[in-house]
Short mmCIF file of the C-alpha atoms (twelve columns), coordinates in Angstrom:
data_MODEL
# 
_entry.id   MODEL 
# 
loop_
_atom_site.group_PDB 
_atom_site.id 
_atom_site.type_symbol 
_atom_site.label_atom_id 
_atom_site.label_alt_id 
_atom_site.label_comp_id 
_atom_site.label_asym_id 
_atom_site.label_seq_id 
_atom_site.Cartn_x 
_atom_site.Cartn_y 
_atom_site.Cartn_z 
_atom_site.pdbx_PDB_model_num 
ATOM 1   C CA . UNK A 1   0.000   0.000  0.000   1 
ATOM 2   C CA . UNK A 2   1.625   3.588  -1.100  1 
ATOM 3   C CA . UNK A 3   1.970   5.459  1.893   1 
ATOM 4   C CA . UNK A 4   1.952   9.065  0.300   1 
ATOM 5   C CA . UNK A 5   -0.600  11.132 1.556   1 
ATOM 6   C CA . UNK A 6   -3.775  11.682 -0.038  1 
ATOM 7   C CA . UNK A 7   -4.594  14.858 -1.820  1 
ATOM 8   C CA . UNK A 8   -6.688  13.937 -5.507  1 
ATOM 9   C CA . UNK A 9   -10.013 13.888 -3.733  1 
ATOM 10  C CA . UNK A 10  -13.608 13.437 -5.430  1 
ATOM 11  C CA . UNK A 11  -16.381 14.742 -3.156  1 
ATOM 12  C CA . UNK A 12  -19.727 12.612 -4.328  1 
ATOM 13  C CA . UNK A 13  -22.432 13.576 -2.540  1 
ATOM 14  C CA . UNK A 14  -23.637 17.252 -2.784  1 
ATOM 15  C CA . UNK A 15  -26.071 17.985 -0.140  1 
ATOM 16  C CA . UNK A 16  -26.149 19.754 3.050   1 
ATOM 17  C CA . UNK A 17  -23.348 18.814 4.121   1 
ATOM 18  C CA . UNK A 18  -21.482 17.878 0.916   1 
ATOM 19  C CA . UNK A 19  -21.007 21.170 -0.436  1 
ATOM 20  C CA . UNK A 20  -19.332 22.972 1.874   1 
ATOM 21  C CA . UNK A 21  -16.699 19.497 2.720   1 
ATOM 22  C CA . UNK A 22  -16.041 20.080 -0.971  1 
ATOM 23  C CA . UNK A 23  -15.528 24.072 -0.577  1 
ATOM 24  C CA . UNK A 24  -12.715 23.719 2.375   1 
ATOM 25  C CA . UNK A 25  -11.234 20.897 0.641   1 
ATOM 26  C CA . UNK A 26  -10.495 23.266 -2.571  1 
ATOM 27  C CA . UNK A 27  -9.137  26.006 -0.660  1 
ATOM 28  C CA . UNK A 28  -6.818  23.352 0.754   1 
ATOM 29  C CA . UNK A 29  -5.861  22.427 -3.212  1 
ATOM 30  C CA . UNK A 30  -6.895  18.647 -2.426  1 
ATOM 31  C CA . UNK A 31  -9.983  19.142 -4.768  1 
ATOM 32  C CA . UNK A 32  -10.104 16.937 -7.708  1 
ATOM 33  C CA . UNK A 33  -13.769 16.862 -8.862  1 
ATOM 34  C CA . UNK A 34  -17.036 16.682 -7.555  1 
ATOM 35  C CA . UNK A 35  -20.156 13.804 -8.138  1 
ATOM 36  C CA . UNK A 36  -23.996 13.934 -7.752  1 
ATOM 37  C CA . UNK A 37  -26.538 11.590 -8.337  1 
ATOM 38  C CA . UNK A 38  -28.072 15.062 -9.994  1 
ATOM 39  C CA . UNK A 39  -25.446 16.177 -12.517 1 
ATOM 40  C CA . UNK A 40  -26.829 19.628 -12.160 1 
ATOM 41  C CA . UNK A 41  -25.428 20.305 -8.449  1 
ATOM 42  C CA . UNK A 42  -22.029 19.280 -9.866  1 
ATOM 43  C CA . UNK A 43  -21.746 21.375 -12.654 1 
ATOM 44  C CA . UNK A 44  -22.980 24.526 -10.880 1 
ATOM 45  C CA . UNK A 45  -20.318 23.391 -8.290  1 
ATOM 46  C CA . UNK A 46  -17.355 22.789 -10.873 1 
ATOM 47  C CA . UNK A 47  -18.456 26.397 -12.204 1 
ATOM 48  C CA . UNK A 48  -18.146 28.017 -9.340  1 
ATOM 49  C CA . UNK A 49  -14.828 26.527 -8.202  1 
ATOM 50  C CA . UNK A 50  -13.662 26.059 -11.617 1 
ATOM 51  C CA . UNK A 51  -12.954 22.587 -11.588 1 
ATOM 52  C CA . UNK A 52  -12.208 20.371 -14.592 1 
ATOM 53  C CA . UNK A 53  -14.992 18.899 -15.942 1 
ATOM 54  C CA . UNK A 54  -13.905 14.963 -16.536 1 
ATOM 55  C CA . UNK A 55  -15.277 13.488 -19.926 1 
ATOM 56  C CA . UNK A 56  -16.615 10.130 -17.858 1 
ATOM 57  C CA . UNK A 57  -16.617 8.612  -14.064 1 
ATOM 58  C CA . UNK A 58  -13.810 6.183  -15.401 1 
ATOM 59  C CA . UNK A 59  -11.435 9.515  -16.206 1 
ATOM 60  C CA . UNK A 60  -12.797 11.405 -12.768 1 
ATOM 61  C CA . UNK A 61  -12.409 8.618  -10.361 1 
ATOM 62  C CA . UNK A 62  -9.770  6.577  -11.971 1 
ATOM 63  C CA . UNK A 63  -7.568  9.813  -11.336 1 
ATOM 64  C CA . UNK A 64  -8.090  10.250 -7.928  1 
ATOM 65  C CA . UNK A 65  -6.682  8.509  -5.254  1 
ATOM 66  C CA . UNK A 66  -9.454  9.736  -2.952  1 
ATOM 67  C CA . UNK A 67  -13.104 9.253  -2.692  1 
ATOM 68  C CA . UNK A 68  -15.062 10.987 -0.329  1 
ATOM 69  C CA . UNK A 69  -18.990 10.145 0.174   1 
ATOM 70  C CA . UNK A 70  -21.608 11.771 2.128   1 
ATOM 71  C CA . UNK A 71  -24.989 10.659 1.237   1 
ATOM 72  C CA . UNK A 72  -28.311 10.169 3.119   1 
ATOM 73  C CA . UNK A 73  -28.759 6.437  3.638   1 
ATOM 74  C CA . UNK A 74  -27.430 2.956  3.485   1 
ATOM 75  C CA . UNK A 75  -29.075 2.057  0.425   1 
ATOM 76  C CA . UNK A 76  -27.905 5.216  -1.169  1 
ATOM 77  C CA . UNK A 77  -24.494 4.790  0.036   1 
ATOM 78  C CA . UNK A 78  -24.433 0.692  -1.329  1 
ATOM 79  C CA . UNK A 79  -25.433 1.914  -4.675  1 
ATOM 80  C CA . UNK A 80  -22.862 4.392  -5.220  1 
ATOM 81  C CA . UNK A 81  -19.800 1.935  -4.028  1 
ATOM 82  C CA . UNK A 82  -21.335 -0.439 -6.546  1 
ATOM 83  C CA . UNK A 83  -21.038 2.004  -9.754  1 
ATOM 84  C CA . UNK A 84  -17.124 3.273  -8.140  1 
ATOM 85  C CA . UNK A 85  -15.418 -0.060 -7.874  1 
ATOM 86  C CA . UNK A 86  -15.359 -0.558 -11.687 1 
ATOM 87  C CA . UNK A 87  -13.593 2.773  -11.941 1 
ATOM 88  C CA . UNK A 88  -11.191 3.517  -8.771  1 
ATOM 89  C CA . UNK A 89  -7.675  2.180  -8.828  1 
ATOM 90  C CA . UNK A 90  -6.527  -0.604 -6.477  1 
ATOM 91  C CA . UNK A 91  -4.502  0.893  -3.644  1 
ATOM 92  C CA . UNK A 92  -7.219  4.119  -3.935  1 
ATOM 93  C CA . UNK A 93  -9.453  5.213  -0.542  1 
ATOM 94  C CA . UNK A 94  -13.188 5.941  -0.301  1 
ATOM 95  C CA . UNK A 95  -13.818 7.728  3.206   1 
ATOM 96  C CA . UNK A 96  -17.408 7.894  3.768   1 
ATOM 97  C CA . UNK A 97  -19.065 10.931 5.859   1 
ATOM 98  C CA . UNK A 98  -22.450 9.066  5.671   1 
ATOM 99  C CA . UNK A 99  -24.506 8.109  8.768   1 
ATOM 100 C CA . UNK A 100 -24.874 4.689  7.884   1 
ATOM 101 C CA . UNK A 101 -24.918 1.027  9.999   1 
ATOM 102 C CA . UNK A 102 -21.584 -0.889 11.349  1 
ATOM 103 C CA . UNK A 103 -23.045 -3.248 9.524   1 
ATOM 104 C CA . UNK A 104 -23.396 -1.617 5.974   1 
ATOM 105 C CA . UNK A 105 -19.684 0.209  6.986   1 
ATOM 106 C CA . UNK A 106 -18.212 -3.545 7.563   1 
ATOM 107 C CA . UNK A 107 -20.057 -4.837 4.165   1 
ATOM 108 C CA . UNK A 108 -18.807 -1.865 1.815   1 
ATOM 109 C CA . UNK A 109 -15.453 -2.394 3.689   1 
ATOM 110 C CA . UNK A 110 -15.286 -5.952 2.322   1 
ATOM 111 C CA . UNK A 111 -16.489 -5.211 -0.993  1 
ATOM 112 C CA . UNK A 112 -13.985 -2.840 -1.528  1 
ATOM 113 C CA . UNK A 113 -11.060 -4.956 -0.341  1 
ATOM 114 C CA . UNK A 114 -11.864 -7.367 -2.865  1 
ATOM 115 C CA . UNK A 115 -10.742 -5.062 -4.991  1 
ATOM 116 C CA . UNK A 116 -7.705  -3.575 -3.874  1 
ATOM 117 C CA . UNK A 117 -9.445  -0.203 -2.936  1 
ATOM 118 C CA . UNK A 118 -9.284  0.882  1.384   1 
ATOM 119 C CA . UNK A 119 -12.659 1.867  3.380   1 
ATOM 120 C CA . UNK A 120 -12.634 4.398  6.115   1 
ATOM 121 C CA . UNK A 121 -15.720 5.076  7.811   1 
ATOM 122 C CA . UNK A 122 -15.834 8.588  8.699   1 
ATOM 123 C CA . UNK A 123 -19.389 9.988  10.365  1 
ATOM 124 C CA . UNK A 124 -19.303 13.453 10.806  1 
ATOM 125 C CA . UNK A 125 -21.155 15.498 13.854  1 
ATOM 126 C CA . UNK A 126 -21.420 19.290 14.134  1 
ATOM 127 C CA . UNK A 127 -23.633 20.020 11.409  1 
ATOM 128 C CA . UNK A 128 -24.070 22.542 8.331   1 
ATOM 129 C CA . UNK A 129 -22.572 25.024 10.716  1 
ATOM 130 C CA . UNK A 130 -19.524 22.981 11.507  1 
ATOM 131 C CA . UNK A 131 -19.151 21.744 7.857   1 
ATOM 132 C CA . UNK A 132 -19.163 25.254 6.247   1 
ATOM 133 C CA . UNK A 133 -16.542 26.356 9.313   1 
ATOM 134 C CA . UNK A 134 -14.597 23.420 8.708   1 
ATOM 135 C CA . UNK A 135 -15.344 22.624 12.486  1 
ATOM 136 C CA . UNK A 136 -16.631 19.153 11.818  1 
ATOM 137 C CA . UNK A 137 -16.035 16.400 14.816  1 
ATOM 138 C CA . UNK A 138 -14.840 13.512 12.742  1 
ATOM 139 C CA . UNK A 139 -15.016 9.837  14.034  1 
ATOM 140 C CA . UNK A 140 -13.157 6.970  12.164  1 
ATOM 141 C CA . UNK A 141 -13.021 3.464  11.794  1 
ATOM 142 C CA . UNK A 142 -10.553 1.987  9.616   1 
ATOM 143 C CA . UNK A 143 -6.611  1.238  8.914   1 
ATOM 144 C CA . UNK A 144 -4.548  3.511  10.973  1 
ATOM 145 C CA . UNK A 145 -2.052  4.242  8.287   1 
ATOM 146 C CA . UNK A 146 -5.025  4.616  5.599   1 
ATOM 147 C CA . UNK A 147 -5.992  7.414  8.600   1 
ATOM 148 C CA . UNK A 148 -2.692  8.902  8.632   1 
ATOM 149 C CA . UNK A 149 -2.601  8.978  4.751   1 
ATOM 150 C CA . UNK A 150 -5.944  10.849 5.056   1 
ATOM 151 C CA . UNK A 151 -4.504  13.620 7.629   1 
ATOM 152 C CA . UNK A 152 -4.872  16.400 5.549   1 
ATOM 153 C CA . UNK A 153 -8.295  15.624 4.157   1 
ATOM 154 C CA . UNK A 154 -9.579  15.075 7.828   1 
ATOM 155 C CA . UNK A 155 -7.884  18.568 8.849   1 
ATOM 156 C CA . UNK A 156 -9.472  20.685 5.952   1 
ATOM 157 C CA . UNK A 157 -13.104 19.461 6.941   1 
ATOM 158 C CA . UNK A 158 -13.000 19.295 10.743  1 
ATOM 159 C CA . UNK A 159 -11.078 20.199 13.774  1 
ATOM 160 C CA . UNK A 160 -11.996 17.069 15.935  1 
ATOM 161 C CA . UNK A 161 -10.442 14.242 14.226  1 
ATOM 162 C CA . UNK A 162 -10.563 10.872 16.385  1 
ATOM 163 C CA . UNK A 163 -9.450  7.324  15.080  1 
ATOM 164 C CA . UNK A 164 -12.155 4.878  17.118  1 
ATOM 165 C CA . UNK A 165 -10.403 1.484  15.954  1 
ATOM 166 C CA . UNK A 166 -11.678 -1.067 13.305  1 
ATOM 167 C CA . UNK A 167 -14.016 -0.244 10.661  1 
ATOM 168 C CA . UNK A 168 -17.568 0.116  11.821  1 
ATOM 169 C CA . UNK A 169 -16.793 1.765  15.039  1 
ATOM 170 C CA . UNK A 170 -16.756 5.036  13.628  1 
ATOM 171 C CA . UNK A 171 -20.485 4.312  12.935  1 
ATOM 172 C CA . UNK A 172 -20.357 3.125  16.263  1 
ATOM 173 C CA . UNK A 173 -19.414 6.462  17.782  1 
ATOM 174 C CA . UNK A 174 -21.676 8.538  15.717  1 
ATOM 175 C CA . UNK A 175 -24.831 5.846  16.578  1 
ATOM 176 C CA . UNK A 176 -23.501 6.949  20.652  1 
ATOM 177 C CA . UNK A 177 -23.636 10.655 19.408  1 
ATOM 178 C CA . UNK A 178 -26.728 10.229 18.149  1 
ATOM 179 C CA . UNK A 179 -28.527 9.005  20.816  1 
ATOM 180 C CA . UNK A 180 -27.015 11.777 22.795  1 
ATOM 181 C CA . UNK A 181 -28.304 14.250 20.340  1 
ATOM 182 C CA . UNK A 182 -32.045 12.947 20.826  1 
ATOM 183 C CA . UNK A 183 -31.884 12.887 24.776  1 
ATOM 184 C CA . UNK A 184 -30.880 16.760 24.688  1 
ATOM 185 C CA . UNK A 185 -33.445 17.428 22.344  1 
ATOM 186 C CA . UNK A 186 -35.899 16.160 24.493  1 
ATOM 187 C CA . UNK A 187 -34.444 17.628 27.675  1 
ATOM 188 C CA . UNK A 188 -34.087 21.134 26.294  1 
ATOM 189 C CA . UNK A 189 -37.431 21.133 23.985  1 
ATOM 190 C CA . UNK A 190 -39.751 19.700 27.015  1 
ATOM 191 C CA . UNK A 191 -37.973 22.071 29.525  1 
ATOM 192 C CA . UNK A 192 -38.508 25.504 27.318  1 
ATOM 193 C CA . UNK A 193 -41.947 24.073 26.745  1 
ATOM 194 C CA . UNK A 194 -42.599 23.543 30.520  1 
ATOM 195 C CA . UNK A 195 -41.003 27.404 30.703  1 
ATOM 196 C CA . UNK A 196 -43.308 28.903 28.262  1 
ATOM 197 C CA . UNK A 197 -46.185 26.917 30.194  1 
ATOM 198 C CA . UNK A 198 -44.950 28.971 33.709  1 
ATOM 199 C CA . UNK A 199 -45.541 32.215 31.867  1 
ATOM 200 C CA . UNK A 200 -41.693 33.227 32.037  1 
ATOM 201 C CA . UNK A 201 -39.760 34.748 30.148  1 
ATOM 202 C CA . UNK A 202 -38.306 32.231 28.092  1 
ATOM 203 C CA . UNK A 203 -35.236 34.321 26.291  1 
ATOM 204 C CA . UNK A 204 -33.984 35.251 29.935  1 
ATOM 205 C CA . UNK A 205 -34.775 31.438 30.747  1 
ATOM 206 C CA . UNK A 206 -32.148 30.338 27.860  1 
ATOM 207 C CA . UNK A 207 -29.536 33.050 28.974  1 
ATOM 208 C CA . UNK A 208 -29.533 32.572 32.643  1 
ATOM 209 C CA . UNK A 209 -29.136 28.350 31.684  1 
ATOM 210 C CA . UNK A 210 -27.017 28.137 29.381  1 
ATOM 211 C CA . UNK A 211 -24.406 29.992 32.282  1 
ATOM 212 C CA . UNK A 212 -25.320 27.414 34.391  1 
ATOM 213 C CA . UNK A 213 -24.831 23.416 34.779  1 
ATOM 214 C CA . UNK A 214 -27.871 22.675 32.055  1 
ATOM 215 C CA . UNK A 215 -25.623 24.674 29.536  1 
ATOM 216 C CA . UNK A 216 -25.526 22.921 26.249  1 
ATOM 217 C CA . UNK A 217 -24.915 23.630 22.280  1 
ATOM 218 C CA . UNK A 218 -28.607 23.167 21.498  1 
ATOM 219 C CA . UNK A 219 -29.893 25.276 24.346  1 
ATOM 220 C CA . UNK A 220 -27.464 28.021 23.349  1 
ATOM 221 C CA . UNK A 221 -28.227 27.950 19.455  1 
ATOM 222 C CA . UNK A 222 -31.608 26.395 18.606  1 
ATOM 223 C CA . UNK A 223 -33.040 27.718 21.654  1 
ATOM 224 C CA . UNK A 224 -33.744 31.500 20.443  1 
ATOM 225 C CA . UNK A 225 -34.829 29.844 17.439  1 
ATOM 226 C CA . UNK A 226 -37.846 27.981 19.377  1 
ATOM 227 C CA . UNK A 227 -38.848 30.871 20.903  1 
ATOM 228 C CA . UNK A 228 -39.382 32.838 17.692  1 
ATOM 229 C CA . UNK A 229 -41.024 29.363 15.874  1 
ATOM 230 C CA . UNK A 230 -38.002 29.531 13.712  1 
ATOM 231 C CA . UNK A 231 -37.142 25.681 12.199  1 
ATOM 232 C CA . UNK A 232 -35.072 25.877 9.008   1 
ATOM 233 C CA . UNK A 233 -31.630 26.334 10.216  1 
ATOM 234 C CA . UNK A 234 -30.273 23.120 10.629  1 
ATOM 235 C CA . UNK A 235 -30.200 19.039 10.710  1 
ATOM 236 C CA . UNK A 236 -33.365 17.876 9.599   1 
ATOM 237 C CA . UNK A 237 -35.703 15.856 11.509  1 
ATOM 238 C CA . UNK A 238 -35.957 13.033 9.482   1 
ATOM 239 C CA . UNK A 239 -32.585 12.657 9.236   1 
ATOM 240 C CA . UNK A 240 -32.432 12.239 13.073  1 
ATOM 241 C CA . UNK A 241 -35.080 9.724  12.802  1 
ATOM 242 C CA . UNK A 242 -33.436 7.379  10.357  1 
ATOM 243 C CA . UNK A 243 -30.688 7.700  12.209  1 
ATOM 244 C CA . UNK A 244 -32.314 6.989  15.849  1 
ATOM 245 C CA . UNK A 245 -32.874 3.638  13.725  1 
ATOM 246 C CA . UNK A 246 -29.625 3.155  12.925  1 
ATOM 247 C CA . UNK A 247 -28.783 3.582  16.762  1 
ATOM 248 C CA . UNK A 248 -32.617 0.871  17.415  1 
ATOM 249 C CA . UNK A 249 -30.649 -1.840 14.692  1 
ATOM 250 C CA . UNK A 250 -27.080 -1.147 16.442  1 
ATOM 251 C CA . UNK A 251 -28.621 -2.175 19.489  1 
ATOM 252 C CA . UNK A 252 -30.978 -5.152 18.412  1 
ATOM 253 C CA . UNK A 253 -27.091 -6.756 17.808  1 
ATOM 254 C CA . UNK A 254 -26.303 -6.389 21.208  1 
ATOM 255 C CA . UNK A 255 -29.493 -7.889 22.218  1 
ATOM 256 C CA . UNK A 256 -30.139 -4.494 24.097  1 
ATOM 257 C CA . UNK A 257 -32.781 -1.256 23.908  1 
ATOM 258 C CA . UNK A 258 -32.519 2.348  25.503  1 
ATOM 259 C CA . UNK A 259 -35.959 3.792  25.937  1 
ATOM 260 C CA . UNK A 260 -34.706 7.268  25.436  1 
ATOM 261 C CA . UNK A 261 -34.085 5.761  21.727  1 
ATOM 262 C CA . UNK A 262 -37.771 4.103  21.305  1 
ATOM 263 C CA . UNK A 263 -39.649 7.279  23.094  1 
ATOM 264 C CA . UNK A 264 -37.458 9.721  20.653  1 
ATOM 265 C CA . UNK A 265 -38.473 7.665  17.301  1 
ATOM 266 C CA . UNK A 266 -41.867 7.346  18.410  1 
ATOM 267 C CA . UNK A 267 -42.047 11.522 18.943  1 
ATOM 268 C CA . UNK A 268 -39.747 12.257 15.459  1 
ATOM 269 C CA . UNK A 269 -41.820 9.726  13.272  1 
ATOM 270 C CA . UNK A 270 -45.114 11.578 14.830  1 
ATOM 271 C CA . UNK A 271 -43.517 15.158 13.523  1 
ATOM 272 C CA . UNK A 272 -42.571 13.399 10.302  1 
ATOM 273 C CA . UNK A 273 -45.918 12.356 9.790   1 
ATOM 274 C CA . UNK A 274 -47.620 15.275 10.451  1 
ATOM 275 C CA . UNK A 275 -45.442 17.198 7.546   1 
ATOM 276 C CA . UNK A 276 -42.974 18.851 9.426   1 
ATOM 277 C CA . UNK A 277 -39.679 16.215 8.313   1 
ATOM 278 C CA . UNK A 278 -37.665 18.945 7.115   1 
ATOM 279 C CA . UNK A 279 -37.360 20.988 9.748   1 
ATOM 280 C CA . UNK A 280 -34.505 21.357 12.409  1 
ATOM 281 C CA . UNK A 281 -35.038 18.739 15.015  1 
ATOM 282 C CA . UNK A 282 -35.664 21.334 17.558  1 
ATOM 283 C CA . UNK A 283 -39.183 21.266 15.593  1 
ATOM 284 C CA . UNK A 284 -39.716 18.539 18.714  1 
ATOM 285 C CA . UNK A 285 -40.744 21.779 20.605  1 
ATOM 286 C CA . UNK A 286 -43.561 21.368 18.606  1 
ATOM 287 C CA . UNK A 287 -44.959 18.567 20.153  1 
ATOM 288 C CA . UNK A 288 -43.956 19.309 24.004  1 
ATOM 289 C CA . UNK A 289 -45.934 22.562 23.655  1 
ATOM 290 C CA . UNK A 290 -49.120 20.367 22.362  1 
ATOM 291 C CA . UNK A 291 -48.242 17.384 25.199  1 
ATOM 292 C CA . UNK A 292 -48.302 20.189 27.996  1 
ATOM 293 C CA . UNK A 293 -51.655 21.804 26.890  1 
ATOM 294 C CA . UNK A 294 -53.390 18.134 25.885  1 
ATOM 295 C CA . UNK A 295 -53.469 19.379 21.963  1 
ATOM 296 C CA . UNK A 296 -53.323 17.250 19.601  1 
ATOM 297 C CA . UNK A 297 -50.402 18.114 17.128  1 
ATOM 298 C CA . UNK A 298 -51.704 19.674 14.218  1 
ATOM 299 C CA . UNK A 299 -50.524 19.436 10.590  1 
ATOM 300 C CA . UNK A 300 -47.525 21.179 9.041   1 
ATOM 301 C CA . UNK A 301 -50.159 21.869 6.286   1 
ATOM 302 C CA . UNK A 302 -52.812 23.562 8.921   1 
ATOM 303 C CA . UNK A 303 -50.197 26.303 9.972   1 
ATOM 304 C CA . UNK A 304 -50.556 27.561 6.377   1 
ATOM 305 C CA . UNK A 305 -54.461 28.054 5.865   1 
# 
């Protein structure tokens, strides 16, 4: 295995999150090309960071010694590894940014090393925020030299970057940080809707907590946000709740459940249902508010008549 670093990297996977990964890895010159299941979000990104525009996938990723996915789900993410192994060069990386299974992390591993090519599972936390900062927390499971080849790739997209051990256990991690993610949520959401329920003042409520021991990152940002009914400003709902299954399946293989996990997909798939899937997960506000006042939840659809 060549042990020169990486730096010929194709982001596929434009989204969210995708497009600004792709942004701080050009100002760091390790940009090769981009990929999207949509060609139209990669040619409006090669235009504006005037990239080359490769004639096929065989030229783009037989190039690069770098692949670097961040898609939505595990079927999404199978399908793509499928159409890149004809293309990539043995002794070539793909590091995946997906929230995906252990399971489908361990299986794409495999796939790949029958064909010469290295997997790294890398699940990202910190959000559009972090990934347009280039403040991303970055967990990853994998070879530890493949991680060391990756150093500079990991360093232009985040500024936590942790190697957890074999691959699948940076899945692992982010399935822990998810579950951590939900039981804030619910703390913060049911105690600002228990707040507004007291008749205080909820802004000096967030301010005079977040000083204290119930400080948090959601309380501080999403909570000014809830106050003013504001939910389009970050990781979508639905997202969560796919991957609060991921963290229900991860579990099943340990022969073990958390109700914090069950009680959290039971309230997200509610809000999903109702219409309101794209919103920021502090949308769970939502449904505190209608708990407290025994309301039923209405539809994302009935806000708007």
């Amino acid at each position: 295995m060549s042990l020169d670093k990486l730096n010929q990297v194709v982001v596929y996977g434009l989204g969210a999150m995708g497009r600004p990964m792709a942004r701080n890895l050009h100002k760091q010159n390790l940009l090769l090309g981009v990929k999207n299941r949509t060609r139209g979000k990669a040619q409006a990104m090669e235009k504006e960071l005037n990239l080359t525009s490769f004639e096929n996938d065989a030229v783009l990723f037989g190039t690069a010694d770098c692949v670097l996915t961040c898609v939505s789900a595990d079927n999404d993410l199978k399908a793509i590894i499928s159409n890149l192994i004809p293309h990539m060069k043995p002794g070539s990386v793909v590091i995946d940014c997906s929230t995906v299974s252990p399971q489908t992390a361990q299986s794409i591993s495999d796939d790949l090393a029958a064909n010469g090519i290295v997997f790294l599972d890398a699940p990202v936390s910190g959000g559009v925020e972090g990934a347009k900062k280039g403040s991303l927390s970055i967990m990853v499971g994998g070879d530890r030299q493949t991680y060391k080849r990756a150093a500079d790739i990991f360093s232009a997209i985040g500024s936590q970057i942790t190697h957890m051990g074999k691959v699948g256990q940076g899945q692992a991690t982010k399935a822990v940080n998810q579950v951590m993610v939900a039981g804030v949520a619910q703390a913060v959401c049911s105690s600002l809707a228990m707040a507004e329920q007291c008749k205080l003042d909820v802004k000096k409520v967030v301010e005079v907590l977040s000083a204290g021991a119930a400080g948090n990152w959601f309380l501080e940002n999403r909570g000014q946000t809830m106050i003013k009914d504001e939910f389009n400003i970050g990781f979508k709902l639905d997202l969560l709740l796919k991957d609060l299954h991921i963290c229900q399946s991860t579990l099943n293989t340990m022969d073990a459940s958390l109700p914090l996990v069950q009680a959290s997909i039971e309230d997200y798939k509610r809000l999903s249902e109702a219409g309101y899937g794209d919103e920021d997960i502090s949308a769970l506000i939502r449904l505190k508010r209608c708990e407290l006042n025994h309301e039923d939840l209405p539809r994302e659809s009935d806000n708007d008549a």
